[in-house]
Short mmCIF file of C-alpha atoms and ligand atoms in Angstrom, two decimals:
data_model
loop_
_atom_site.label_atom_id
_atom_site.label_comp_id
_atom_site.label_asym_id
_atom_site.label_seq_id
_atom_site.Cartn_x
_atom_site.Cartn_y
_atom_site.Cartn_z
CA MET A 1 21.87 -16.92 10.02
CA THR A 2 20.42 -14.36 7.07
CA PRO A 3 23.11 -12.07 5.53
CA LEU A 4 21.11 -9.30 6.58
CA GLU A 5 20.76 -10.56 9.84
CA GLN A 6 24.62 -10.23 9.98
CA ILE A 7 24.92 -6.98 8.88
CA LEU A 8 21.87 -5.87 11.45
CA LYS A 9 23.98 -7.02 14.32
CA SER A 10 27.24 -5.70 13.48
CA GLN A 11 25.08 -2.20 12.79
CA ILE A 12 23.19 -2.49 16.41
CA THR A 13 27.25 -3.62 18.15
CA THR A 14 28.92 -0.42 16.51
CA GLN A 15 26.27 2.43 16.59
CA GLY A 16 23.57 0.93 19.27
CA PRO A 17 19.86 0.00 19.18
CA MET A 18 17.86 0.37 16.26
CA SER A 19 14.03 1.75 15.93
CA VAL A 20 11.41 -0.20 14.14
CA ALA A 21 11.41 2.11 11.03
CA GLU A 22 15.04 1.16 10.41
CA TYR A 23 14.61 -2.52 10.83
CA MET A 24 11.83 -2.21 8.30
CA SER A 25 13.26 -0.54 5.56
CA THR A 26 16.36 -2.07 5.43
CA CYS A 27 14.24 -5.60 5.81
CA LEU A 28 12.65 -4.70 2.92
CA LEU A 29 14.97 -2.48 0.46
CA HIS A 30 18.49 -3.22 1.44
CA PRO A 31 20.06 -2.48 -1.65
CA GLU A 32 21.41 -6.28 -2.14
CA TYR A 33 19.72 -8.35 0.75
CA GLY A 34 16.30 -6.34 1.23
CA TYR A 35 13.34 -8.35 0.51
CA TYR A 36 11.49 -6.56 -2.48
CA SER A 37 15.40 -6.17 -3.89
CA THR A 38 16.17 -9.59 -4.03
CA ARG A 39 12.65 -11.26 -5.04
CA ASP A 40 9.72 -11.12 -6.43
CA PRO A 41 7.48 -12.35 -3.22
CA PHE A 42 3.60 -12.70 -5.02
CA GLY A 43 1.64 -15.28 -6.14
CA ALA A 44 0.77 -19.15 -5.13
CA GLY A 45 4.87 -19.94 -5.38
CA GLY A 46 5.66 -17.26 -2.90
CA ASP A 47 4.92 -15.03 0.49
CA PHE A 48 1.47 -13.55 -0.25
CA ILE A 49 -0.93 -12.96 -2.81
CA THR A 50 -2.76 -9.50 -3.38
CA ALA A 51 -6.02 -8.53 -4.89
CA PRO A 52 -4.84 -7.89 -8.46
CA GLU A 53 -3.08 -11.18 -7.99
CA ILE A 54 -6.26 -12.67 -7.58
CA SER A 55 -8.02 -11.61 -10.40
CA GLN A 56 -8.29 -9.37 -13.44
CA MET A 57 -11.71 -8.12 -11.98
CA PHE A 58 -10.04 -5.77 -9.21
CA GLY A 59 -8.03 -3.73 -11.95
CA GLU A 60 -11.28 -3.83 -14.62
CA LEU A 61 -13.17 -2.25 -12.30
CA ILE A 62 -10.72 0.55 -10.51
CA GLY A 63 -10.00 1.12 -14.60
CA LEU A 64 -13.56 1.78 -14.62
CA THR A 65 -13.73 4.07 -12.28
CA LEU A 66 -10.40 6.32 -13.24
CA ALA A 67 -11.93 6.42 -16.88
CA GLN A 68 -15.81 7.89 -15.50
CA VAL A 69 -13.19 10.04 -13.09
CA TRP A 70 -11.56 10.88 -16.60
CA MET A 71 -15.17 12.44 -18.48
CA ASP A 72 -16.51 13.95 -15.36
CA GLN A 73 -13.67 15.97 -15.05
CA GLY A 74 -13.91 17.25 -18.68
CA GLN A 75 -11.69 14.32 -20.73
CA PRO A 76 -8.05 16.41 -20.70
CA ALA A 77 -5.81 15.39 -23.46
CA LYS A 78 -2.87 13.94 -20.90
CA ILE A 79 -3.16 12.68 -17.43
CA ALA A 80 -0.57 11.20 -15.71
CA LEU A 81 -1.26 7.82 -15.00
CA ALA A 82 0.84 6.80 -11.71
CA GLU A 83 1.30 3.29 -9.42
CA LEU A 84 2.75 3.48 -5.96
CA GLY A 85 4.44 -0.15 -5.66
CA PRO A 86 3.09 -1.78 -8.28
CA GLY A 87 4.44 -5.00 -7.85
CA ARG A 88 4.36 -7.42 -10.72
CA GLY A 89 2.73 -4.57 -12.67
CA THR A 90 -0.80 -6.95 -12.56
CA LEU A 91 -2.96 -4.07 -11.66
CA MET A 92 -1.61 -1.68 -13.97
CA ALA A 93 -2.12 -4.14 -16.73
CA ASP A 94 -5.49 -4.80 -15.94
CA ILE A 95 -6.76 -0.79 -16.01
CA LEU A 96 -4.98 -0.43 -18.90
CA ARG A 97 -6.35 -2.92 -20.80
CA THR A 98 -10.13 -1.87 -19.41
CA ALA A 99 -9.19 1.70 -20.67
CA LYS A 100 -9.44 0.55 -24.39
CA ALA A 101 -12.99 0.55 -23.52
CA VAL A 102 -12.65 4.87 -23.67
CA PRO A 103 -10.26 4.76 -26.12
CA SER A 104 -9.75 8.97 -25.52
CA PHE A 105 -8.78 7.84 -21.95
CA ALA A 106 -6.31 5.32 -22.69
CA GLN A 107 -4.58 7.78 -25.36
CA ALA A 108 -4.58 10.46 -22.54
CA CYS A 109 -2.50 8.32 -20.08
CA GLU A 110 1.03 8.81 -19.84
CA ILE A 111 2.27 5.85 -17.26
CA HIS A 112 4.37 6.66 -14.19
CA LEU A 113 5.48 3.73 -11.67
CA ILE A 114 6.67 4.72 -8.43
CA GLU A 115 8.93 1.45 -7.36
CA ALA A 116 12.26 1.15 -4.84
CA SER A 117 12.83 -2.85 -6.30
CA PRO A 118 15.27 -2.99 -9.21
CA LYS A 119 14.01 -6.62 -9.47
CA LEU A 120 10.58 -5.70 -9.70
CA ARG A 121 10.55 -2.85 -12.00
CA GLU A 122 12.20 -5.64 -14.58
CA VAL A 123 9.26 -7.66 -13.75
CA GLN A 124 6.89 -4.60 -14.46
CA ALA A 125 8.93 -3.86 -17.29
CA ALA A 126 8.04 -7.32 -18.61
CA THR A 127 4.14 -7.05 -17.86
CA LEU A 128 3.56 -3.62 -19.87
CA SER A 129 6.04 -4.11 -22.43
CA ALA A 130 2.77 -3.22 -24.62
CA TYR A 131 3.58 0.43 -22.85
CA THR A 132 6.05 2.97 -22.09
CA PRO A 133 6.25 3.57 -18.37
CA VAL A 134 8.41 5.85 -16.87
CA TRP A 135 9.67 4.62 -13.48
CA HIS A 136 10.54 6.86 -10.51
CA ASP A 137 12.10 6.73 -6.61
CA HIS A 138 9.72 8.85 -5.05
CA VAL A 139 6.24 10.65 -5.92
CA ASN A 140 7.79 14.27 -6.39
CA GLN A 141 9.16 13.21 -9.32
CA LEU A 142 5.86 12.85 -10.88
CA PRO A 143 4.66 15.55 -13.40
CA SER A 144 3.75 18.35 -11.50
CA ASP A 145 1.78 20.06 -14.50
CA LEU A 146 -0.42 17.13 -15.78
CA PRO A 147 -3.87 16.04 -13.99
CA LEU A 148 -2.64 12.93 -11.74
CA TYR A 149 -4.81 9.90 -11.40
CA ALA A 150 -3.04 7.32 -8.89
CA ILE A 151 -3.71 4.36 -7.57
CA ALA A 152 -2.00 2.31 -4.49
CA ASN A 153 -2.88 -1.51 -3.49
CA GLU A 154 -0.57 -2.59 -0.52
CA PHE A 155 2.17 -0.27 -0.94
CA PHE A 156 1.65 2.03 2.05
CA ASP A 157 1.49 -0.70 4.72
CA ALA A 158 4.98 -1.46 3.28
CA LEU A 159 6.54 1.74 4.38
CA PRO A 160 8.53 1.88 7.75
CA ILE A 161 6.81 2.53 11.31
CA ARG A 162 7.93 3.54 13.99
CA GLN A 163 6.00 2.32 17.42
CA MET A 164 6.02 4.27 20.63
CA ILE A 165 4.34 2.95 24.44
CA ARG A 166 2.50 5.59 26.14
CA ASP A 167 4.50 6.47 29.14
CA GLY A 168 3.30 9.47 31.42
CA GLU A 169 3.36 12.15 29.52
CA GLY A 170 6.12 11.01 27.06
CA TRP A 171 6.19 7.87 24.96
CA ARG A 172 8.70 5.04 24.74
CA GLU A 173 9.90 3.90 21.37
CA ARG A 174 9.98 0.18 20.59
CA GLN A 175 13.55 -0.95 18.88
CA ILE A 176 15.66 -3.46 18.22
CA GLY A 177 18.75 -4.46 20.25
CA LEU A 178 20.90 -7.49 20.73
CA ASP A 179 20.10 -10.18 23.48
CA ASN A 180 22.89 -12.50 24.26
CA ASP A 181 23.41 -11.98 20.15
CA ALA A 182 20.23 -12.40 19.05
CA LEU A 183 17.88 -9.63 17.78
CA ALA A 184 15.41 -8.59 20.33
CA PHE A 185 12.37 -5.88 21.34
CA GLY A 186 14.01 -3.21 23.84
CA LEU A 187 12.76 0.42 24.76
CA SER A 188 14.37 4.05 25.20
CA ILE A 189 14.21 5.91 27.41
CA SER A 190 10.84 8.06 27.71
CA ALA A 191 10.64 11.40 26.05
CA PRO A 192 7.81 13.44 24.70
CA LEU A 193 6.53 13.29 20.73
CA ALA A 194 5.39 16.63 19.49
CA ALA A 195 3.93 14.15 16.44
CA LEU A 196 2.18 12.07 18.80
CA ASP A 197 0.64 14.98 20.91
CA HIS A 198 -3.07 14.42 19.78
CA ARG A 199 -3.14 11.04 21.35
CA LEU A 200 -2.44 12.03 24.88
CA SER A 201 -6.21 12.17 25.23
CA ASP A 202 -7.41 8.92 23.88
CA THR A 203 -4.07 6.28 24.98
CA LYS A 204 -3.32 5.40 28.31
CA ASP A 205 0.13 3.82 29.78
CA GLY A 206 1.47 0.74 27.99
CA ASP A 207 -1.17 1.50 24.71
CA LEU A 208 1.00 1.14 21.57
CA VAL A 209 0.69 3.66 18.62
CA GLU A 210 2.19 3.55 15.61
CA LEU A 211 3.94 6.40 13.16
CA CYS A 212 4.64 5.91 9.57
CA ALA A 213 6.64 9.55 8.92
CA GLN A 214 6.31 9.04 4.92
CA ALA A 215 2.83 8.27 4.14
CA PRO A 216 1.36 11.61 5.40
CA LEU A 217 4.37 13.05 3.14
CA ILE A 218 3.37 11.67 0.08
CA MET A 219 -0.55 12.01 0.60
CA ARG A 220 0.41 15.42 0.63
CA THR A 221 2.02 15.28 -2.55
CA LEU A 222 -0.54 13.38 -4.32
CA ALA A 223 -3.55 15.93 -2.62
CA GLU A 224 -1.72 19.01 -3.76
CA ARG A 225 -1.49 17.78 -7.15
CA ILE A 226 -4.29 16.98 -7.82
CA GLN A 227 -6.16 20.14 -6.35
CA ALA A 228 -4.05 22.39 -8.68
CA ASN A 229 -4.14 19.95 -11.91
CA GLY A 230 -7.67 17.62 -11.12
CA GLY A 231 -7.73 14.13 -11.45
CA ALA A 232 -8.12 11.38 -8.12
CA ALA A 233 -6.18 8.74 -5.87
CA VAL A 234 -7.38 5.64 -4.99
CA ILE A 235 -5.88 3.85 -1.81
CA PHE A 236 -6.29 0.12 -1.13
CA ASP A 237 -4.67 -0.76 1.97
CA TYR A 238 -4.79 -3.37 5.11
CA GLY A 239 -5.88 -0.85 8.45
CA ASP A 240 -8.14 1.04 10.09
CA TRP A 241 -8.84 4.24 11.02
CA ARG A 242 -6.68 5.69 14.20
CA SER A 243 -4.20 3.52 15.20
CA LEU A 244 -3.99 1.50 18.21
CA GLY A 245 -2.05 -1.67 19.13
CA ASP A 246 1.39 -3.84 17.78
CA THR A 247 0.19 -4.37 13.55
CA LEU A 248 3.70 -5.16 12.46
CA GLN A 249 3.54 -8.01 11.02
CA ALA A 250 6.26 -10.96 9.48
CA VAL A 251 4.60 -12.98 6.95
CA TYR A 252 7.21 -16.12 5.40
CA ALA A 253 5.66 -18.24 2.77
CA HIS A 254 2.09 -17.72 3.18
CA GLU A 255 2.84 -17.79 7.13
CA LYS A 256 2.64 -15.42 9.61
CA VAL A 257 6.68 -15.75 11.26
CA PRO A 258 8.24 -13.45 14.45
CA ALA A 259 9.06 -10.25 13.16
CA LEU A 260 12.86 -11.01 13.84
CA LEU A 261 13.47 -14.18 12.48
CA LYS A 262 14.85 -14.25 8.88
CA PRO A 263 15.27 -10.56 7.98
CA GLY A 264 15.39 -9.66 4.45
CA GLN A 265 13.51 -12.80 3.46
CA SER A 266 9.96 -12.20 5.13
CA ASP A 267 7.68 -9.67 4.15
CA LEU A 268 7.12 -7.40 6.70
CA THR A 269 3.85 -4.79 6.63
CA SER A 270 2.00 -2.68 9.43
CA HIS A 271 -1.77 -2.29 9.30
CA VAL A 272 -1.87 1.42 8.06
CA ASP A 273 -3.82 4.39 9.75
CA PHE A 274 -6.00 6.03 7.37
CA GLU A 275 -6.77 8.92 9.89
CA ALA A 276 -2.52 9.86 9.55
CA LEU A 277 -2.64 9.33 5.87
CA ILE A 278 -6.23 11.97 5.05
CA THR A 279 -5.16 14.37 7.76
CA ASP A 280 -5.32 18.54 6.67
CA LEU A 281 -4.54 17.38 2.77
CA PRO A 282 -4.96 20.34 0.47
CA CYS A 283 -7.74 18.44 -1.53
CA THR A 284 -10.99 16.73 -0.34
CA HIS A 285 -11.47 12.58 0.22
CA SER A 286 -14.27 10.13 0.33
CA ARG A 287 -15.38 8.23 3.14
CA LEU A 288 -13.25 5.34 4.62
CA THR A 289 -14.92 2.20 2.58
CA THR A 290 -14.65 -1.25 2.82
CA GLN A 291 -13.07 -2.80 -0.09
CA GLY A 292 -16.31 -5.08 -0.27
CA VAL A 293 -18.48 -2.53 -0.33
CA PHE A 294 -16.75 -0.61 -2.88
CA LEU A 295 -16.56 -3.60 -5.33
CA GLU A 296 -19.73 -4.26 -5.18
CA ARG A 297 -20.90 -0.73 -5.78
CA LEU A 298 -19.10 -1.16 -9.12
CA GLY A 299 -21.29 -3.85 -9.94
CA ILE A 300 -18.26 -7.07 -8.83
CA THR A 301 -20.80 -9.80 -8.52
CA ASP A 302 -22.34 -8.80 -12.56
CA ARG A 303 -18.87 -9.08 -13.99
CA ALA A 304 -18.24 -12.31 -12.12
CA GLN A 305 -21.40 -13.76 -13.42
CA ALA A 306 -20.67 -12.64 -16.96
CA LEU A 307 -16.94 -13.90 -16.80
CA ALA A 308 -18.09 -17.36 -15.63
CA LYS A 309 -20.25 -18.00 -18.68
CA SER A 310 -16.66 -18.85 -20.49
CA LEU A 311 -15.79 -20.83 -17.64
CA GLY A 312 -16.05 -24.39 -16.72
CA GLY A 313 -14.55 -26.77 -14.03
CA THR A 314 -11.51 -25.47 -12.51
CA ALA A 315 -11.26 -22.52 -12.98
CA LEU A 316 -14.93 -21.61 -12.62
CA GLU A 317 -14.21 -22.41 -9.46
CA HIS A 318 -11.38 -20.18 -9.07
CA HIS A 319 -13.27 -17.44 -10.60
CA ILE A 320 -16.28 -18.18 -8.14
CA ALA A 321 -13.25 -18.55 -4.57
CA ALA A 322 -11.41 -15.63 -5.98
CA HIS A 323 -14.79 -13.20 -6.36
CA ARG A 324 -15.31 -14.69 -3.00
CA ARG A 325 -11.97 -13.60 -1.85
CA LEU A 326 -12.20 -9.88 -2.80
CA THR A 327 -15.37 -9.26 -1.51
CA HIS A 328 -16.27 -11.25 1.64
CA PRO A 329 -16.09 -10.15 5.31
CA ASP A 330 -14.55 -13.27 6.01
CA GLU A 331 -12.27 -12.60 3.62
CA MET A 332 -10.49 -9.09 1.92
CA GLY A 333 -13.52 -7.89 1.77
CA THR A 334 -13.85 -5.84 5.58
CA ILE A 335 -10.15 -6.18 6.82
CA PHE A 336 -8.90 -4.29 3.08
CA LYS A 337 -10.17 -0.55 3.49
CA THR A 338 -10.26 2.22 0.74
CA LEU A 339 -10.54 6.37 0.29
CA ALA A 340 -10.45 8.20 -2.82
CA LEU A 341 -8.69 11.51 -3.48
CA PHE A 342 -10.12 14.31 -5.15
CA PRO A 343 -10.70 18.10 -6.24
CA LYS A 344 -13.30 20.02 -4.00
CA GLY A 345 -16.07 21.12 -5.22
CA ALA A 346 -15.39 17.64 -8.04
CA HIS A 347 -17.45 14.49 -7.91
CA PRO A 348 -16.09 11.42 -5.66
CA PRO A 349 -14.71 8.80 -8.22
CA ALA A 350 -17.60 6.35 -8.24
CA GLY A 351 -17.75 3.90 -5.50
CA TYR A 352 -16.75 5.71 -3.09
CA GLU A 353 -19.18 8.31 -0.61
CA VAL A 354 -17.71 11.77 1.04
N1 LIG B 1 -0.07 -3.19 -5.63
C1 LIG B 1 0.72 -4.62 -5.88
C2 LIG B 1 2.34 -4.84 -4.80
C3 LIG B 1 2.44 -4.49 -3.85
S1 LIG B 1 3.48 -5.25 -2.60
C4 LIG B 1 0.22 -5.95 -5.73
O1 LIG B 1 -1.19 -5.35 -5.14
O2 LIG B 1 0.11 -6.50 -6.21
C5 LIG B 1 4.63 -3.57 -2.29
C6 LIG B 1 5.20 -2.85 -3.50
O3 LIG B 1 5.36 -1.34 -3.17
C7 LIG B 1 6.09 -3.45 -4.07
O4 LIG B 1 6.50 -3.10 -5.31
C8 LIG B 1 7.27 -2.59 -3.46
O5 LIG B 1 8.56 -3.07 -4.05
C9 LIG B 1 7.05 -1.31 -3.68
N2 LIG B 1 7.80 -0.92 -2.47
C10 LIG B 1 7.88 -1.09 -0.82
N3 LIG B 1 8.56 -0.05 -0.29
C11 LIG B 1 8.40 0.99 -1.56
C12 LIG B 1 8.76 2.66 -1.30
N4 LIG B 1 9.25 2.53 -0.37
N5 LIG B 1 8.89 3.37 -2.25
C13 LIG B 1 8.68 3.03 -3.76
N6 LIG B 1 8.01 1.67 -3.67
C14 LIG B 1 8.09 0.57 -3.07
#
């Protein structure tokens, strides 16, 4: 039994069943035993690998998109370049290296990182030791008087979700309780839920809908700053438009495992509901685009060919595989989606359409 499993069981014994959201946030961010609080989970030796860890091309193309936004929006002297959930700091490092191609853009960037894990903050500090990033717990703490250039890759899928199952005109919440002293899923009694009134028309009894309370609040904060001061946000994640079905997933050592196994030691995510991210925002958003199409629009194949010229042997094989992995529909190209926020009346960032 993991130490966290013991903690979860005692809590359920004294306080009753918990929501999937509470289970997720405890497993991921418990200060002592949480998944992100205790480890650096990325890469071949870890549990999963993300786009920036696959290839530098991902961050380079995002860096160019952001530099273009900055030029389109009148080259402000100072901007907040902010990343939500920066992992190892690799994406930010790739963006900043590329930004040097436009020196006045690089000089304008004040770096802000939103990171909950003290362990990963240390890794980010080492990766970004040539810079002076400022860390925050929450997007509310980002400077409110600067244009905001925000990036989030695989951040929203780590936020806690509730899972609701349609039952007549109401919903039963999926909960985690105990069955013969083992963690087990159960259901609450049925109750109406105003936040899901709009889903009464497109769901039927037994359908499962996921709800992330934090995501729309975070998006609203980003959108308000972007509308007021300029800038853009680019969001990348596993997911789709409008949640339907159970997407809670646990991964341990690159393998899917049951969600209640190894709490605190396996990564827990869910597919992002992009519709919920952009509902009622005060700024404009692009259309949802697949990651593969976005990267092709920005010329990833040309960039891959240019980089390939200086590579040979295994390095070249890895590079070709990385290009395929980021863009191919059978790999990350289609299941990963992206969208951008930008001020009303401004051009969409390069790679996005409205
Ligand atoms: N963007 C990185 C890492 C993605 S993993 C990459 O592409 O490689 C998710 C990241 O979000 C981790 O850095 C994790 O510690 C952080 N995170 C998860 N939940 C968070 C929260 N509620 N607030 C701030 N950071 C969070």
